[in-house]
Short mmCIF file of C-alpha atoms and ligand atoms in Angstrom, two decimals:
data_model
loop_
_atom_site.label_atom_id
_atom_site.label_comp_id
_atom_site.label_asym_id
_atom_site.label_seq_id
_atom_site.Cartn_x
_atom_site.Cartn_y
_atom_site.Cartn_z
CA MET Q 784 102.54 -27.66 -63.26
CA ASP Q 785 100.66 -28.05 -66.54
CA ASN Q 786 98.66 -31.07 -65.53
CA ARG Q 787 96.52 -31.72 -68.61
CA ILE Q 788 98.26 -31.15 -71.95
CA VAL Q 789 96.46 -31.36 -75.31
CA ILE Q 790 98.84 -31.52 -78.27
CA LEU Q 791 97.75 -30.94 -81.88
CA THR Q 792 100.17 -32.32 -84.47
CA GLY Q 793 100.39 -31.82 -88.22
CA ALA Q 794 102.54 -33.00 -91.09
CA GLY Q 795 105.60 -31.11 -89.77
CA VAL Q 796 106.06 -33.67 -86.98
CA SER Q 797 106.48 -36.44 -89.58
CA ALA Q 798 108.50 -34.37 -92.08
CA GLU Q 799 111.88 -35.56 -90.74
CA SER Q 800 110.65 -39.15 -91.08
CA GLY Q 801 110.52 -38.50 -94.81
CA LEU Q 802 106.72 -38.21 -95.07
CA GLY Q 803 105.74 -35.22 -97.19
CA THR Q 804 104.08 -32.13 -95.80
CA PHE Q 805 101.27 -30.52 -97.75
CA ARG Q 806 101.96 -26.85 -98.25
CA ASP Q 807 105.71 -26.50 -98.02
CA LYS Q 808 107.81 -26.16 -101.16
CA GLY Q 809 107.35 -29.44 -103.09
CA GLY Q 810 104.51 -30.39 -100.73
CA ILE Q 811 101.83 -32.95 -101.57
CA TRP Q 812 99.29 -30.32 -102.63
CA THR Q 813 101.80 -28.92 -105.10
CA LYS Q 814 101.92 -32.33 -106.85
CA TYR Q 815 98.31 -33.47 -106.60
CA ASP Q 816 95.03 -31.61 -107.07
CA LEU Q 817 93.45 -31.77 -103.60
CA ALA Q 818 89.97 -31.73 -105.20
CA GLU Q 819 90.75 -34.91 -107.14
CA VAL Q 820 92.31 -37.02 -104.36
CA ALA Q 821 91.07 -35.64 -101.01
CA THR Q 822 87.35 -34.95 -101.52
CA PRO Q 823 84.32 -37.29 -101.69
CA GLU Q 824 83.52 -35.84 -105.13
CA GLY Q 825 87.01 -36.76 -106.35
CA PHE Q 826 86.50 -40.30 -105.03
CA GLN Q 827 83.14 -40.56 -106.80
CA ARG Q 828 84.70 -39.37 -110.06
CA ASP Q 829 87.78 -41.56 -110.03
CA PRO Q 830 88.18 -44.01 -107.11
CA GLY Q 831 91.15 -45.63 -108.84
CA LYS Q 832 93.13 -42.38 -108.78
CA VAL Q 833 92.31 -41.82 -105.10
CA HIS Q 834 93.36 -45.36 -104.18
CA GLU Q 835 96.59 -44.86 -106.15
CA PHE Q 836 97.31 -41.65 -104.18
CA TYR Q 837 96.76 -43.31 -100.81
CA ASN Q 838 98.44 -46.59 -101.78
CA ALA Q 839 101.64 -44.62 -102.48
CA ARG Q 840 101.39 -42.75 -99.16
CA ARG Q 841 100.58 -45.98 -97.28
CA GLN Q 842 103.74 -47.54 -98.78
CA ASN Q 843 105.83 -44.45 -97.79
CA CYS Q 844 104.40 -44.62 -94.30
CA ALA Q 845 105.15 -48.34 -93.89
CA GLN Q 846 108.76 -47.67 -94.93
CA ALA Q 847 109.17 -44.63 -92.67
CA SER Q 848 110.23 -44.65 -89.03
CA PRO Q 849 109.14 -42.44 -86.15
CA ASN Q 850 111.62 -39.62 -85.44
CA ALA Q 851 112.93 -38.02 -82.23
CA ALA Q 852 109.89 -35.74 -82.04
CA HIS Q 853 107.46 -38.70 -82.02
CA ALA Q 854 109.67 -40.44 -79.45
CA ALA Q 855 109.77 -37.37 -77.19
CA LEU Q 856 105.96 -37.07 -77.24
CA ALA Q 857 105.65 -40.77 -76.32
CA ARG Q 858 108.12 -40.19 -73.46
CA LEU Q 859 106.05 -37.22 -72.27
CA GLU Q 860 102.89 -39.37 -72.15
CA GLU Q 861 104.72 -42.11 -70.28
CA ARG Q 862 106.47 -39.94 -67.67
CA HIS Q 863 104.30 -36.81 -67.24
CA LEU Q 864 102.38 -37.04 -63.96
CA GLY Q 865 99.36 -35.37 -65.56
CA ASP Q 866 97.34 -36.16 -68.66
CA VAL Q 867 98.73 -36.03 -72.25
CA LEU Q 868 96.44 -36.30 -75.29
CA ILE Q 869 97.67 -36.10 -78.89
CA VAL Q 870 95.09 -34.92 -81.45
CA THR Q 871 96.72 -35.47 -84.81
CA GLN Q 872 95.76 -34.24 -88.27
CA ASN Q 873 98.20 -36.79 -89.62
CA VAL Q 874 97.00 -40.06 -91.07
CA ASP Q 875 100.32 -41.87 -90.55
CA ASP Q 876 100.84 -44.24 -87.59
CA LEU Q 877 104.20 -42.86 -86.43
CA HIS Q 878 102.90 -41.58 -83.08
CA GLU Q 879 101.66 -45.09 -82.23
CA ARG Q 880 104.82 -46.75 -83.51
CA ALA Q 881 106.85 -44.40 -81.26
CA GLY Q 882 104.80 -45.63 -78.28
CA SER Q 883 102.09 -42.98 -77.88
CA ARG Q 884 98.83 -44.57 -76.74
CA ARG Q 885 96.38 -41.69 -76.34
CA VAL Q 886 96.12 -40.50 -79.96
CA ILE Q 887 93.00 -39.19 -81.74
CA HIS Q 888 93.27 -39.26 -85.54
CA MET Q 889 90.82 -36.49 -86.40
CA HIS Q 890 91.50 -36.84 -90.15
CA GLY Q 891 91.45 -40.63 -90.15
CA ARG Q 892 94.17 -43.25 -90.61
CA LEU Q 893 96.05 -44.39 -93.71
CA MET Q 894 96.33 -47.96 -92.36
CA ARG Q 895 92.55 -48.38 -92.03
CA ALA Q 896 89.88 -48.98 -94.69
CA LEU Q 897 86.23 -47.90 -94.59
CA CYS Q 898 83.17 -49.22 -96.44
CA ALA Q 899 81.29 -46.24 -97.93
CA ALA Q 900 78.13 -48.39 -98.00
CA CYS Q 901 77.86 -49.80 -94.46
CA GLY Q 902 80.51 -47.89 -92.47
CA GLU Q 903 82.54 -51.01 -91.51
CA THR Q 904 86.26 -50.32 -90.92
CA TRP Q 905 89.19 -52.75 -91.01
CA ASP Q 906 92.98 -52.84 -91.40
CA ALA Q 907 93.70 -51.68 -94.94
CA ALA Q 908 95.60 -53.92 -97.34
CA ALA Q 909 98.90 -52.41 -98.51
CA VAL Q 910 97.33 -51.88 -101.91
CA MET Q 911 93.62 -51.02 -102.12
CA SER Q 912 91.59 -50.91 -105.33
CA PRO Q 913 88.02 -49.97 -106.36
CA GLU Q 914 87.24 -53.68 -106.88
CA ASP Q 915 87.83 -54.54 -103.19
CA ALA Q 916 84.66 -55.81 -101.51
CA CYS Q 917 83.68 -54.88 -97.96
CA PRO Q 918 84.25 -57.86 -95.62
CA GLN Q 919 80.93 -57.04 -93.93
CA CYS Q 920 78.40 -56.19 -96.67
CA ARG Q 921 80.37 -57.20 -99.78
CA ALA Q 922 79.67 -53.82 -101.48
CA GLN Q 923 82.50 -52.63 -103.73
CA VAL Q 924 82.80 -49.06 -102.44
CA THR Q 925 85.73 -49.40 -100.10
CA ARG Q 926 87.80 -46.28 -99.42
CA PRO Q 927 90.73 -45.32 -97.21
CA ASP Q 928 89.44 -44.43 -93.70
CA ILE Q 929 90.43 -40.80 -94.25
CA VAL Q 930 88.45 -37.60 -93.57
CA TRP Q 931 88.38 -35.63 -96.82
CA PHE Q 932 87.65 -31.93 -97.32
CA GLY Q 933 83.98 -31.25 -96.70
CA GLU Q 934 83.68 -34.27 -94.37
CA MET Q 935 83.29 -34.04 -90.60
CA PRO Q 936 86.52 -34.84 -88.75
CA TYR Q 937 86.38 -37.73 -86.25
CA GLN Q 938 85.82 -37.50 -82.47
CA MET Q 939 85.20 -33.75 -82.42
CA ASP Q 940 83.12 -33.93 -79.20
CA GLU Q 941 85.95 -35.72 -77.41
CA ILE Q 942 88.48 -33.21 -78.74
CA TYR Q 943 86.51 -30.14 -77.63
CA GLU Q 944 85.90 -31.71 -74.23
CA ALA Q 945 89.64 -32.37 -73.74
CA LEU Q 946 90.43 -28.86 -74.99
CA GLY Q 947 88.02 -27.34 -72.48
CA ASP Q 948 89.66 -29.24 -69.59
CA ALA Q 949 93.28 -28.65 -70.57
CA ASP Q 950 95.90 -26.57 -68.75
CA LEU Q 951 98.10 -26.25 -71.85
CA PHE Q 952 97.42 -26.47 -75.60
CA VAL Q 953 100.46 -27.14 -77.80
CA SER Q 954 100.36 -26.98 -81.63
CA ILE Q 955 103.20 -28.81 -83.38
CA GLY Q 956 104.16 -28.94 -87.07
CA THR Q 957 101.02 -27.53 -88.62
CA SER Q 958 100.51 -24.52 -90.90
CA GLY Q 959 97.21 -23.70 -89.21
CA GLN Q 960 95.33 -23.53 -92.50
CA VAL Q 961 92.88 -26.42 -92.17
CA TYR Q 962 89.76 -26.08 -90.06
CA PRO Q 963 88.40 -26.98 -87.62
CA ALA Q 964 91.92 -27.95 -86.31
CA ALA Q 965 93.26 -24.47 -87.05
CA GLY Q 966 90.58 -23.05 -84.74
CA PHE Q 967 91.62 -25.07 -81.66
CA VAL Q 968 94.00 -22.34 -80.47
CA GLN Q 969 91.08 -19.86 -80.34
CA GLU Q 970 89.01 -22.39 -78.39
CA ALA Q 971 91.89 -22.77 -75.94
CA ARG Q 972 92.33 -19.00 -75.57
CA MET Q 973 88.61 -18.50 -74.94
CA ALA Q 974 88.83 -21.14 -72.21
CA GLY Q 975 91.75 -19.24 -70.65
CA ILE Q 976 94.23 -22.03 -71.47
CA ARG Q 977 97.93 -21.30 -72.07
CA THR Q 978 98.95 -21.91 -75.70
CA LEU Q 979 102.33 -22.82 -77.23
CA GLU Q 980 103.30 -23.23 -80.90
CA LEU Q 981 106.29 -25.39 -81.86
CA ASN Q 982 106.86 -25.18 -85.61
CA LEU Q 983 109.57 -24.73 -88.23
CA GLU Q 984 108.27 -21.25 -89.03
CA PRO Q 985 105.34 -18.98 -88.09
CA SER Q 986 102.02 -20.64 -88.95
CA ASP Q 987 98.87 -18.83 -90.07
CA GLY Q 988 97.76 -18.80 -86.44
CA THR Q 989 101.06 -17.80 -84.80
CA SER Q 990 99.79 -14.47 -83.43
CA ALA Q 991 97.14 -16.30 -81.37
CA PHE Q 992 99.72 -18.22 -79.29
CA ASP Q 993 101.06 -17.09 -75.89
CA GLU Q 994 104.46 -18.54 -76.76
CA VAL Q 995 106.05 -19.61 -80.08
CA ARG Q 996 109.28 -21.52 -80.69
CA HIS Q 997 110.67 -22.08 -84.19
CA GLY Q 998 112.95 -24.90 -85.29
CA GLN Q 999 113.09 -28.47 -86.54
CA ALA Q 1000 110.66 -30.74 -84.67
CA THR Q 1001 113.43 -33.19 -83.79
CA ASP Q 1002 115.26 -30.35 -82.01
CA ILE Q 1003 112.57 -28.27 -80.34
CA ILE Q 1004 110.16 -31.05 -79.29
CA PRO Q 1005 112.65 -33.12 -77.27
CA SER Q 1006 113.97 -30.00 -75.52
CA TRP Q 1007 110.42 -28.82 -74.72
CA VAL Q 1008 109.53 -32.30 -73.36
CA ASP Q 1009 112.68 -32.30 -71.20
CA GLU Q 1010 111.61 -28.93 -69.78
CA VAL Q 1011 108.11 -30.18 -68.95
CA LEU Q 1012 109.41 -33.40 -67.37
CA SER Q 1013 111.94 -31.48 -65.23
CA GLY Q 1014 109.16 -29.18 -64.05
CA ARG Q 1015 110.78 -26.00 -65.52
C1 LIG N 985 84.98 -29.84 -92.28
C2 LIG N 985 93.09 -35.79 -95.54
C3 LIG N 985 82.70 -29.47 -92.03
C4 LIG N 985 94.03 -36.86 -95.23
C5 LIG N 985 92.89 -33.55 -94.79
C6 LIG N 985 85.91 -23.25 -91.38
C7 LIG N 985 85.34 -24.16 -90.49
C8 LIG N 985 85.17 -25.50 -90.86
C9 LIG N 985 85.59 -25.93 -92.13
C10 LIG N 985 86.16 -25.04 -93.00
C11 LIG N 985 86.33 -23.71 -92.63
N1 LIG N 985 86.90 -23.06 -93.68
C12 LIG N 985 87.13 -23.95 -94.67
C13 LIG N 985 86.67 -25.15 -94.31
C14 LIG N 985 86.72 -26.36 -95.12
C15 LIG N 985 88.02 -27.15 -94.97
C16 LIG N 985 89.22 -26.29 -94.80
O1 LIG N 985 89.67 -26.06 -93.69
N2 LIG N 985 89.78 -25.87 -95.92
C17 LIG N 985 91.01 -25.08 -95.86
C18 LIG N 985 91.97 -25.57 -96.93
C19 LIG N 985 90.63 -23.62 -95.99
N3 LIG N 985 87.91 -28.05 -93.85
C20 LIG N 985 87.30 -29.23 -94.05
O2 LIG N 985 86.77 -29.55 -95.09
C21 LIG N 985 87.24 -30.18 -92.87
N4 LIG N 985 85.90 -30.62 -92.73
O3 LIG N 985 85.20 -28.74 -91.89
O4 LIG N 985 83.73 -30.37 -92.32
C22 LIG N 985 81.47 -30.24 -91.88
C23 LIG N 985 80.52 -29.73 -91.01
C24 LIG N 985 79.34 -30.44 -90.86
C25 LIG N 985 79.14 -31.61 -91.58
C26 LIG N 985 80.09 -32.09 -92.44
C27 LIG N 985 81.28 -31.40 -92.61
C28 LIG N 985 88.05 -31.45 -93.10
C29 LIG N 985 89.51 -31.15 -93.09
C30 LIG N 985 90.28 -32.46 -93.24
C31 LIG N 985 90.66 -32.63 -94.65
N5 LIG N 985 91.61 -33.72 -94.80
N6 LIG N 985 93.66 -34.55 -95.07
C32 LIG N 985 95.26 -36.72 -95.99
O5 LIG N 985 95.22 -36.88 -97.22
O6 LIG N 985 96.25 -36.46 -95.30
S1 LIG N 985 93.60 -32.07 -94.41
C33 LIG N 985 95.29 -32.09 -94.65
O7 LIG N 985 95.77 -30.86 -94.15
C34 LIG N 985 96.04 -33.13 -93.87
O8 LIG N 985 95.25 -33.90 -93.02
C35 LIG N 985 97.01 -32.29 -93.04
O9 LIG N 985 97.37 -32.88 -91.84
C36 LIG N 985 96.16 -31.13 -92.83
C37 LIG N 985 96.77 -29.93 -92.24
O10 LIG N 985 97.98 -29.66 -92.90
P1 LIG N 985 99.30 -29.57 -91.98
O11 LIG N 985 99.38 -30.81 -91.18
O12 LIG N 985 99.29 -28.28 -91.26
O13 LIG N 985 100.43 -29.63 -93.07
P2 LIG N 985 101.04 -28.38 -93.88
O14 LIG N 985 101.89 -28.94 -94.96
O15 LIG N 985 99.94 -27.43 -94.22
O16 LIG N 985 101.98 -27.64 -92.81
C38 LIG N 985 103.12 -28.31 -92.31
C39 LIG N 985 103.74 -27.39 -91.27
O17 LIG N 985 104.86 -28.08 -90.71
C40 LIG N 985 104.27 -26.10 -91.86
O18 LIG N 985 103.86 -25.01 -91.04
C41 LIG N 985 105.80 -26.26 -91.80
O19 LIG N 985 106.44 -25.04 -91.51
C42 LIG N 985 105.97 -27.20 -90.66
N7 LIG N 985 107.17 -28.06 -90.79
C43 LIG N 985 107.68 -28.60 -91.92
N8 LIG N 985 108.79 -29.31 -91.60
C44 LIG N 985 108.96 -29.22 -90.27
C45 LIG N 985 107.93 -28.42 -89.73
N9 LIG N 985 107.83 -28.13 -88.43
C46 LIG N 985 108.77 -28.64 -87.61
N10 LIG N 985 109.79 -29.43 -88.04
C47 LIG N 985 109.92 -29.72 -89.35
N11 LIG N 985 110.93 -30.50 -89.75
#
């Protein structure tokens, strides 16, 4: 039995909840210039534009609901006799709202705010603006608690430790283009861990996986979870 399962998720797991993916046709990075809204330099240049970008996504997220793929992963965590850890690149809270408890948000969380001066974090207001003052130090450099390009993702030590101990690494709904997340499958392979990709179509890292299944997340995730829970 695959006792310890580490699951990496990307935007594809939230796609059927109506939250945009990044690099598909009509994806977020086809509408916004990543350099302007998802880098520290972009935030320095125009914090208002960055807040606008994340305010819109925070609103979408609040109006969205978890889908059958999120629910299946929560069921896996609840019923699997071994250990299940979700490492998500997503900044939405749909895994938690579906009932998952062990979730690491390596790229941060849309619903949290961060003070760029003192590092304090708190629940973000629905609408954030450059004038907001930090509740701790009162500085007016509050930002979404998001990891931008060029910034170190969160909890990397914990992630690599879990990866090293896993029996199975599963990558769900990600194009495998953003590092260091896209490199996790290589880490798993080097540690001799079985790897599975569940995605709508081949990702950039598909050839590195022992097994690959293609389809909509709300179809292939529940059926994979049923297989694991029935011991097949
Ligand atoms: C860092 C912000 C270093 C939040 C994001 C090598 C090593 C290390 C770094 C680099 C490297 N090479 C380049 C880099 C730099 C960079 C990088 O990787 N650039 C890429 C573009 C080449 N990486 C970084 O900057 C990272 N930081 O490395 O720091 C460092 C070291 C020391 C000290 C300081 C720093 C930080 C990366 C995080 C950036 N922030 N997001 C936000 O706005 O959301 S990344 C962004 O991309 C999102 O977080 C998103 O989650 C992530 C990954 O995208 P995906 O989730 O894969 O989404 P995508 O649209 O691409 O794909 C969706 C997939 O779903 C598709 O395959 C599609 O087929 C599938 N799908 C669609 N619908 C469905 C479906 N599947 C199933 N069912 C469906 N219905």
